[in-house]
PDB file of C-alpha atoms and ligand atoms in Angstrom:
ATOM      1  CA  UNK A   1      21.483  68.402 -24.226  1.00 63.00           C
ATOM      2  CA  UNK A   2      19.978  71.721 -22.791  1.00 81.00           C
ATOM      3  CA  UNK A   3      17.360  71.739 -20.617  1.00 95.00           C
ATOM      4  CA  UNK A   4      13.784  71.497 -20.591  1.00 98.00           C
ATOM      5  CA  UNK A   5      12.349  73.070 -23.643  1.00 97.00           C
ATOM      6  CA  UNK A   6       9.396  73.387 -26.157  1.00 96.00           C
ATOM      7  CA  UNK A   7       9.083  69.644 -27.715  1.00 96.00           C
ATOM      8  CA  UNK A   8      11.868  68.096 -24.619  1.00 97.00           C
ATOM      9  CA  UNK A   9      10.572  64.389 -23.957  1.00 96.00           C
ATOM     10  CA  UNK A  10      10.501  64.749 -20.179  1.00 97.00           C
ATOM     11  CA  UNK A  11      11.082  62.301 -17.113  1.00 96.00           C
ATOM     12  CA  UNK A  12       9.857  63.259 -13.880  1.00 97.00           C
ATOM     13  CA  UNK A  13       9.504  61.535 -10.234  1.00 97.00           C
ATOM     14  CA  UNK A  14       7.128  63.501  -8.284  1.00 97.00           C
ATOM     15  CA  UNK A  15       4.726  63.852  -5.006  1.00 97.00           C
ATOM     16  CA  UNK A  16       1.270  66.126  -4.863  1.00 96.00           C
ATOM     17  CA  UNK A  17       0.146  67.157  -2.087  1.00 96.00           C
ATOM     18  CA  UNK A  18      -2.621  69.450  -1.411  1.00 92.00           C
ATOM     19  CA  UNK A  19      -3.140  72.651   0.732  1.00 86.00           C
ATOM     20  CA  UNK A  20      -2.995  70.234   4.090  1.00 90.00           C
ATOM     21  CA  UNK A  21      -0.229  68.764   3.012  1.00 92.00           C
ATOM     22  CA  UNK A  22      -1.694  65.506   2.310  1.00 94.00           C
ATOM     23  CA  UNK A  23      -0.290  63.638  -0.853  1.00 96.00           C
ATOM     24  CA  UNK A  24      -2.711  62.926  -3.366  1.00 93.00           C
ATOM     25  CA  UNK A  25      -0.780  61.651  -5.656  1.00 94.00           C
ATOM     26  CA  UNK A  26       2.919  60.402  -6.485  1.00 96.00           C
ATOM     27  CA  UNK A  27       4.642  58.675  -9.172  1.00 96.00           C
ATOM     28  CA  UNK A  28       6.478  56.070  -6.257  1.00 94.00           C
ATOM     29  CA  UNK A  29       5.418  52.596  -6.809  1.00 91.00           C
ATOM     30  CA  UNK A  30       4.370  53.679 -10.473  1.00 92.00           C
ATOM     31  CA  UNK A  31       7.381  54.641 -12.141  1.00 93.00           C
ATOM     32  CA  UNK A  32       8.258  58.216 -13.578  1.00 95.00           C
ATOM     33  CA  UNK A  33       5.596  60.522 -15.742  1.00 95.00           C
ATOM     34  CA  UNK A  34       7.099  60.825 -18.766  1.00 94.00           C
ATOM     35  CA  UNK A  35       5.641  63.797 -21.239  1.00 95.00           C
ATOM     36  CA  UNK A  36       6.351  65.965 -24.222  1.00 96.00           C
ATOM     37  CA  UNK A  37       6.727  69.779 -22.659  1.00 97.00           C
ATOM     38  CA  UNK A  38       5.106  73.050 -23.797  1.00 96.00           C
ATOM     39  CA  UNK A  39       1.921  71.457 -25.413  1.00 94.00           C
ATOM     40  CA  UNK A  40       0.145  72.176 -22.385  1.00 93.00           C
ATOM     41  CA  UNK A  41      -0.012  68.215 -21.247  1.00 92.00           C
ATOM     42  CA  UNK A  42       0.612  69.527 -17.658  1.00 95.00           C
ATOM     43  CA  UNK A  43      -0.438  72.620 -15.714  1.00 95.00           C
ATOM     44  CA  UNK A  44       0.336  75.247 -16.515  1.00 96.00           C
ATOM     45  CA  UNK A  45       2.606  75.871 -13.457  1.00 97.00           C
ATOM     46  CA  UNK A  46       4.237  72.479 -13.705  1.00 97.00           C
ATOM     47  CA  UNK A  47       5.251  73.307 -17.188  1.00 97.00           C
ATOM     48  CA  UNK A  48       6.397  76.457 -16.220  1.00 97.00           C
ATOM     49  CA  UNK A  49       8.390  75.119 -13.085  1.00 98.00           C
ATOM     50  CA  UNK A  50      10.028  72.647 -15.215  1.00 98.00           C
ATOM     51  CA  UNK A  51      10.926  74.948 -18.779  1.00 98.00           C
ATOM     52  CA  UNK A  52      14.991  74.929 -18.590  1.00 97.00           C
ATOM     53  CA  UNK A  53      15.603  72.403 -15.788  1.00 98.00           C
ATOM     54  CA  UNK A  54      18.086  69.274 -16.076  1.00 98.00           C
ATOM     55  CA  UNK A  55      18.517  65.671 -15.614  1.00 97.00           C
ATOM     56  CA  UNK A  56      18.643  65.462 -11.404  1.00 97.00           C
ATOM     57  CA  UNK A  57      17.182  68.909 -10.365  1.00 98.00           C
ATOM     58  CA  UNK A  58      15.089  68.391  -7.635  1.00 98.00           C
ATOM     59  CA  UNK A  59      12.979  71.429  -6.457  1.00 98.00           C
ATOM     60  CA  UNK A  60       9.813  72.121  -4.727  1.00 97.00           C
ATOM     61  CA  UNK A  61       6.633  74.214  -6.004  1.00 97.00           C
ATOM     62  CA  UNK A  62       4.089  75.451  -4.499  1.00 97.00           C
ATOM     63  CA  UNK A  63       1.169  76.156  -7.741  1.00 97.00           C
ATOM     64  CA  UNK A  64      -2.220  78.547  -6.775  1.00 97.00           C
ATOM     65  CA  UNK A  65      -5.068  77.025  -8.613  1.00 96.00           C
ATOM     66  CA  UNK A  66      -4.960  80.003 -11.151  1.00 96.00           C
ATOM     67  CA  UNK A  67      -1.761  77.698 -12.563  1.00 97.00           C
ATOM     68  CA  UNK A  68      -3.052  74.549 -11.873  1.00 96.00           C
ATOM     69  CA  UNK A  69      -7.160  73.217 -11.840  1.00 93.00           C
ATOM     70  CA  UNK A  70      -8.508  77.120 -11.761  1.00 94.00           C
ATOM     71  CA  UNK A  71     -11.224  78.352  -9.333  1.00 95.00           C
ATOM     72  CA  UNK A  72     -14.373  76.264  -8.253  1.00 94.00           C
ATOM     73  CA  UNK A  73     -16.685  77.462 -10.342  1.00 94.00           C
ATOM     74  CA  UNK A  74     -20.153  78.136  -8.841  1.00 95.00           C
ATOM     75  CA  UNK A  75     -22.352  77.980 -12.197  1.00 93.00           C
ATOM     76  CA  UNK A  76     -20.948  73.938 -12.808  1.00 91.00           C
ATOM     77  CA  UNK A  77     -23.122  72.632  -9.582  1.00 95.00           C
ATOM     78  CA  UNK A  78     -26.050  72.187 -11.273  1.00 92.00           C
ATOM     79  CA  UNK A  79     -29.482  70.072 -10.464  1.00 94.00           C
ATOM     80  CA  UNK A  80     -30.503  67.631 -13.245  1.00 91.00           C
ATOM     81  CA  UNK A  81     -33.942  66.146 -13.439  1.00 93.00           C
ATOM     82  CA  UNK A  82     -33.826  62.547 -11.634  1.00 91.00           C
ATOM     83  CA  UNK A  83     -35.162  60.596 -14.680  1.00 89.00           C
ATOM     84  CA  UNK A  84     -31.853  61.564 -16.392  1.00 87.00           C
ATOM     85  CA  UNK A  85     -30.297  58.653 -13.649  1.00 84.00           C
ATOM     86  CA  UNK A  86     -32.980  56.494 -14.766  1.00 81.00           C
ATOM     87  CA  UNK A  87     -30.965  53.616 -15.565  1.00 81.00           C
ATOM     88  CA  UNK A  88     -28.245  54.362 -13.255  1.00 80.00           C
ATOM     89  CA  UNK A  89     -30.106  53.152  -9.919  1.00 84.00           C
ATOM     90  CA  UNK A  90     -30.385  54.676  -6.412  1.00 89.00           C
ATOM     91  CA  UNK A  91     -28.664  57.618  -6.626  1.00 92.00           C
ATOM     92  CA  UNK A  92     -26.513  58.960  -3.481  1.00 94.00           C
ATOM     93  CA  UNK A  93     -24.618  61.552  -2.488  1.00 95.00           C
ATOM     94  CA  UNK A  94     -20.861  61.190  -3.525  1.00 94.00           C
ATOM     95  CA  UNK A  95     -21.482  59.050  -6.735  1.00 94.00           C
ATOM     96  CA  UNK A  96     -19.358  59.649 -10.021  1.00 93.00           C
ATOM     97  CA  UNK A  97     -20.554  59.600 -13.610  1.00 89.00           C
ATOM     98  CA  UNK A  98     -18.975  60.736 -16.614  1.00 88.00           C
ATOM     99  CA  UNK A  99     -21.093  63.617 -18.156  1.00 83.00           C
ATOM    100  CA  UNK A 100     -21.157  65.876 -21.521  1.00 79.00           C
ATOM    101  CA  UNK A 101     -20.390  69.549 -20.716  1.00 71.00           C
ATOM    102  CA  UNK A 102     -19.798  72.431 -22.720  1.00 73.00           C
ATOM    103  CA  UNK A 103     -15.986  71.756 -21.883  1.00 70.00           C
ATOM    104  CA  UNK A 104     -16.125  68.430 -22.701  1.00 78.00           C
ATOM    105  CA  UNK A 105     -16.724  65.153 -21.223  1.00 84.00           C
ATOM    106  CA  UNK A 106     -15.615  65.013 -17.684  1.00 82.00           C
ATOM    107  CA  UNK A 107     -16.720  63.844 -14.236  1.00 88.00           C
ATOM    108  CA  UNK A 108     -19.487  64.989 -12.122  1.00 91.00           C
ATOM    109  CA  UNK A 109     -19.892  64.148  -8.608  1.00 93.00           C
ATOM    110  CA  UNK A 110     -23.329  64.016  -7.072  1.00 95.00           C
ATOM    111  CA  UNK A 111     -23.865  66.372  -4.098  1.00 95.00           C
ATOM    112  CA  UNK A 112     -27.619  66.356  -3.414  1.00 96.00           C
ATOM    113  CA  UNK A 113     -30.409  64.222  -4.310  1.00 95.00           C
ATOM    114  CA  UNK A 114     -34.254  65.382  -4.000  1.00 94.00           C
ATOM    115  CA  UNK A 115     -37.221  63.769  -4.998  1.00 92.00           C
ATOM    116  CA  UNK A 116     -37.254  65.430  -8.077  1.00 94.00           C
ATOM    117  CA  UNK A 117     -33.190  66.849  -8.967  1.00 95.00           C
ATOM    118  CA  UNK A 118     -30.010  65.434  -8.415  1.00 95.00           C
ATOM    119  CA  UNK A 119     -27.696  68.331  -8.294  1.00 96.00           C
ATOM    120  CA  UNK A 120     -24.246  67.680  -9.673  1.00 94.00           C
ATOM    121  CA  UNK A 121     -20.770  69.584  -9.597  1.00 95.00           C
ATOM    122  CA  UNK A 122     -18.988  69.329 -12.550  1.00 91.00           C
ATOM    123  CA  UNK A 123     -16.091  71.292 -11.068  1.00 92.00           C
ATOM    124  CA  UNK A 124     -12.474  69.648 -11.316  1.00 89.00           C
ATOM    125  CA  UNK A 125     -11.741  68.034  -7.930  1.00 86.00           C
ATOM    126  CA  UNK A 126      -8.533  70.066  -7.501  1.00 91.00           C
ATOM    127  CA  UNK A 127     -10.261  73.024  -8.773  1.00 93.00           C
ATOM    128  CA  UNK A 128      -9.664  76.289  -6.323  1.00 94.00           C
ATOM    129  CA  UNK A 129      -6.862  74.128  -4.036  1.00 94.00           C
ATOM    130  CA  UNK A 130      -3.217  75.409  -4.320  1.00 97.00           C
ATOM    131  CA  UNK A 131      -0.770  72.640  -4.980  1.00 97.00           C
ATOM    132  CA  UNK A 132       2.767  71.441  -3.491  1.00 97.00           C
ATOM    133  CA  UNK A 133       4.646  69.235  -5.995  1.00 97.00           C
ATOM    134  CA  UNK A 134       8.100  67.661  -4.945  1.00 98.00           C
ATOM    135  CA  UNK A 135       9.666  66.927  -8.301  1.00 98.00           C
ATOM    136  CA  UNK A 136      12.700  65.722  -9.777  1.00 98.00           C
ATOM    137  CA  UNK A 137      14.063  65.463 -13.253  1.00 98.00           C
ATOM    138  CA  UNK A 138      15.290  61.659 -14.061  1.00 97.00           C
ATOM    139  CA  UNK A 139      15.276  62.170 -18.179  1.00 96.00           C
ATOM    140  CA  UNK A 140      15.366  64.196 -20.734  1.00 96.00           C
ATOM    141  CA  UNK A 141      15.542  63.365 -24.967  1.00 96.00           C
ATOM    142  CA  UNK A 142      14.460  65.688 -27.809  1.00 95.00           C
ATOM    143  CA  UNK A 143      10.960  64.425 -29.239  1.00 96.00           C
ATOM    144  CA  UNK A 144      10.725  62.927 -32.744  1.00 95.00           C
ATOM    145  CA  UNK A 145       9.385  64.432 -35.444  1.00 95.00           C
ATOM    146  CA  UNK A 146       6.086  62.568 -35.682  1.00 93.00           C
ATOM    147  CA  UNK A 147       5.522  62.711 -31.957  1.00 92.00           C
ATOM    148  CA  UNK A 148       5.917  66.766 -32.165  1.00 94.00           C
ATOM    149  CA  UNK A 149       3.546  65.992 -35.294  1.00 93.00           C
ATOM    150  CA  UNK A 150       0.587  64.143 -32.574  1.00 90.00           C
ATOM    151  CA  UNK A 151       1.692  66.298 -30.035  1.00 90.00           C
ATOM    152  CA  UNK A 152       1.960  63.458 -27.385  1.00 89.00           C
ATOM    153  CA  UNK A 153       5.068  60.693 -27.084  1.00 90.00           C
ATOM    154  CA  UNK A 154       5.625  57.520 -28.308  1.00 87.00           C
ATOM    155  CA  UNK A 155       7.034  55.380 -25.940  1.00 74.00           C
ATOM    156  CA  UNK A 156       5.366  52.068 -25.357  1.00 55.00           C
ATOM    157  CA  UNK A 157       4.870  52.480 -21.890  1.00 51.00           C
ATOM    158  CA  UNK A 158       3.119  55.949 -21.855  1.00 46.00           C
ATOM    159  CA  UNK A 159       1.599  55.865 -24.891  1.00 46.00           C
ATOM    160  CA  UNK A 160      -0.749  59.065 -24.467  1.00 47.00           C
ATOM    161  CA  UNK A 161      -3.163  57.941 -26.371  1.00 51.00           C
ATOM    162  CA  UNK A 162      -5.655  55.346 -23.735  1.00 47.00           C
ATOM    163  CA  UNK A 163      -3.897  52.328 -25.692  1.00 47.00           C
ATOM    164  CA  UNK A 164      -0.942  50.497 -25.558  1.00 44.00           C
ATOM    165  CA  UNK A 165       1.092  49.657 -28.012  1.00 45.00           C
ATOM    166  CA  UNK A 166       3.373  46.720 -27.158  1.00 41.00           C
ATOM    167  CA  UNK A 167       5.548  47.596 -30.326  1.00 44.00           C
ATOM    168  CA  UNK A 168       5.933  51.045 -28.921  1.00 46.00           C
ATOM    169  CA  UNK A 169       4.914  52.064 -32.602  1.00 49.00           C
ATOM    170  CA  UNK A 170       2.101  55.113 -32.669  1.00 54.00           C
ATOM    171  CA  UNK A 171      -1.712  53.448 -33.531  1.00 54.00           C
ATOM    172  CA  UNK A 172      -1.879  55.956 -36.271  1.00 52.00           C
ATOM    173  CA  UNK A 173      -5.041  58.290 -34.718  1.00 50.00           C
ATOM    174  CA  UNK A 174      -3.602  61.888 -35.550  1.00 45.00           C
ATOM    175  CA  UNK A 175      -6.434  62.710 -32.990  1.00 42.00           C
ATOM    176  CA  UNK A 176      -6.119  60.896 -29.887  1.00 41.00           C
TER     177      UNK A 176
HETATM  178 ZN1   ZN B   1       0.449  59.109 -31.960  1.00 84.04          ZN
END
């Protein structure tokens, strides 16, 4: 088939590594990512790095955080009143919880903690870094027609949708 294109099932091996150079993530030991293309599952400069490539390209980008997490964003550090943590515990600096924002639910880290506020940044944790990805292409299909319907694939493995599905059949949730 051709390469990578809207709706291409897509195979990849691949390292992250940040600005330093350290990896911070990698599919070894994992197995490959596997995702449909052009629905915006990946970053923006991953998907555009990858539109037209083939089975055994192997390539190197480097992505600014425009194409990637965006810029840290100054207004989403924000101080809470402590009694929202009531139930939570001692709070400390570096804790995670998962919090409601206006762009959806994500995770907030805990940077400071007064008597009174615990100030939290909601801000991506790869926000504002530029990113190095080592990638290669290991396989490629065209997606079926109900997973171009759900916009995520099927396969029982990497089911997209936080379940798995040992029949490798889709759990039916248009929505997931
Ligand atoms: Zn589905």
């Amino acid at each position: 088939m051709a390469g990578v294109t809207k709706n291409t099932v897509v195979s990849i091996e691949y390292t992250l590594r940040n600005s330093s150079g350290q990896v911070i993530d990698a599919s070894e030991g994992r197995g490959p990512l596997t995702y449909l293309h052009g629905v915006g599952m990946l970053i923006p400069g991953m998907e555009t790095a990858l539109e037209s490539r083939v089975v055994g390209d192997d390539f190197e980008v480097v992505i600014p955080p425009e194409q990637a997490y965006g810029q840290r964003d100054p207004a989403m550090v924000q101080p809470v009143p402590v009694s929202a943590f009531k139930d939570a515990g001692e709070i400390k600096t570096g804790m995670q919880f998962y919090a409601q924002t206006p762009g959806g639910r994500r995770v907030v880290t805990v940077v400071d903690v007064s008597d009174t506020e615990v100030t939290v940044d909601a801000n991506h944790e790869l926000a504002g870094q530029t990113l190095q990805f080592a990638v290669k292409v290991v396989g490629l299909r065209d997606a079926t027609k109900e997973e171009i319907e759900h916009g995520h694939i099927h396969d029982a493995q990497d089911h997209n949708c936080g379940e798995r599905h040992a029949n490798g059949q889709c759990c039916g949730k248009h929505s997931h």
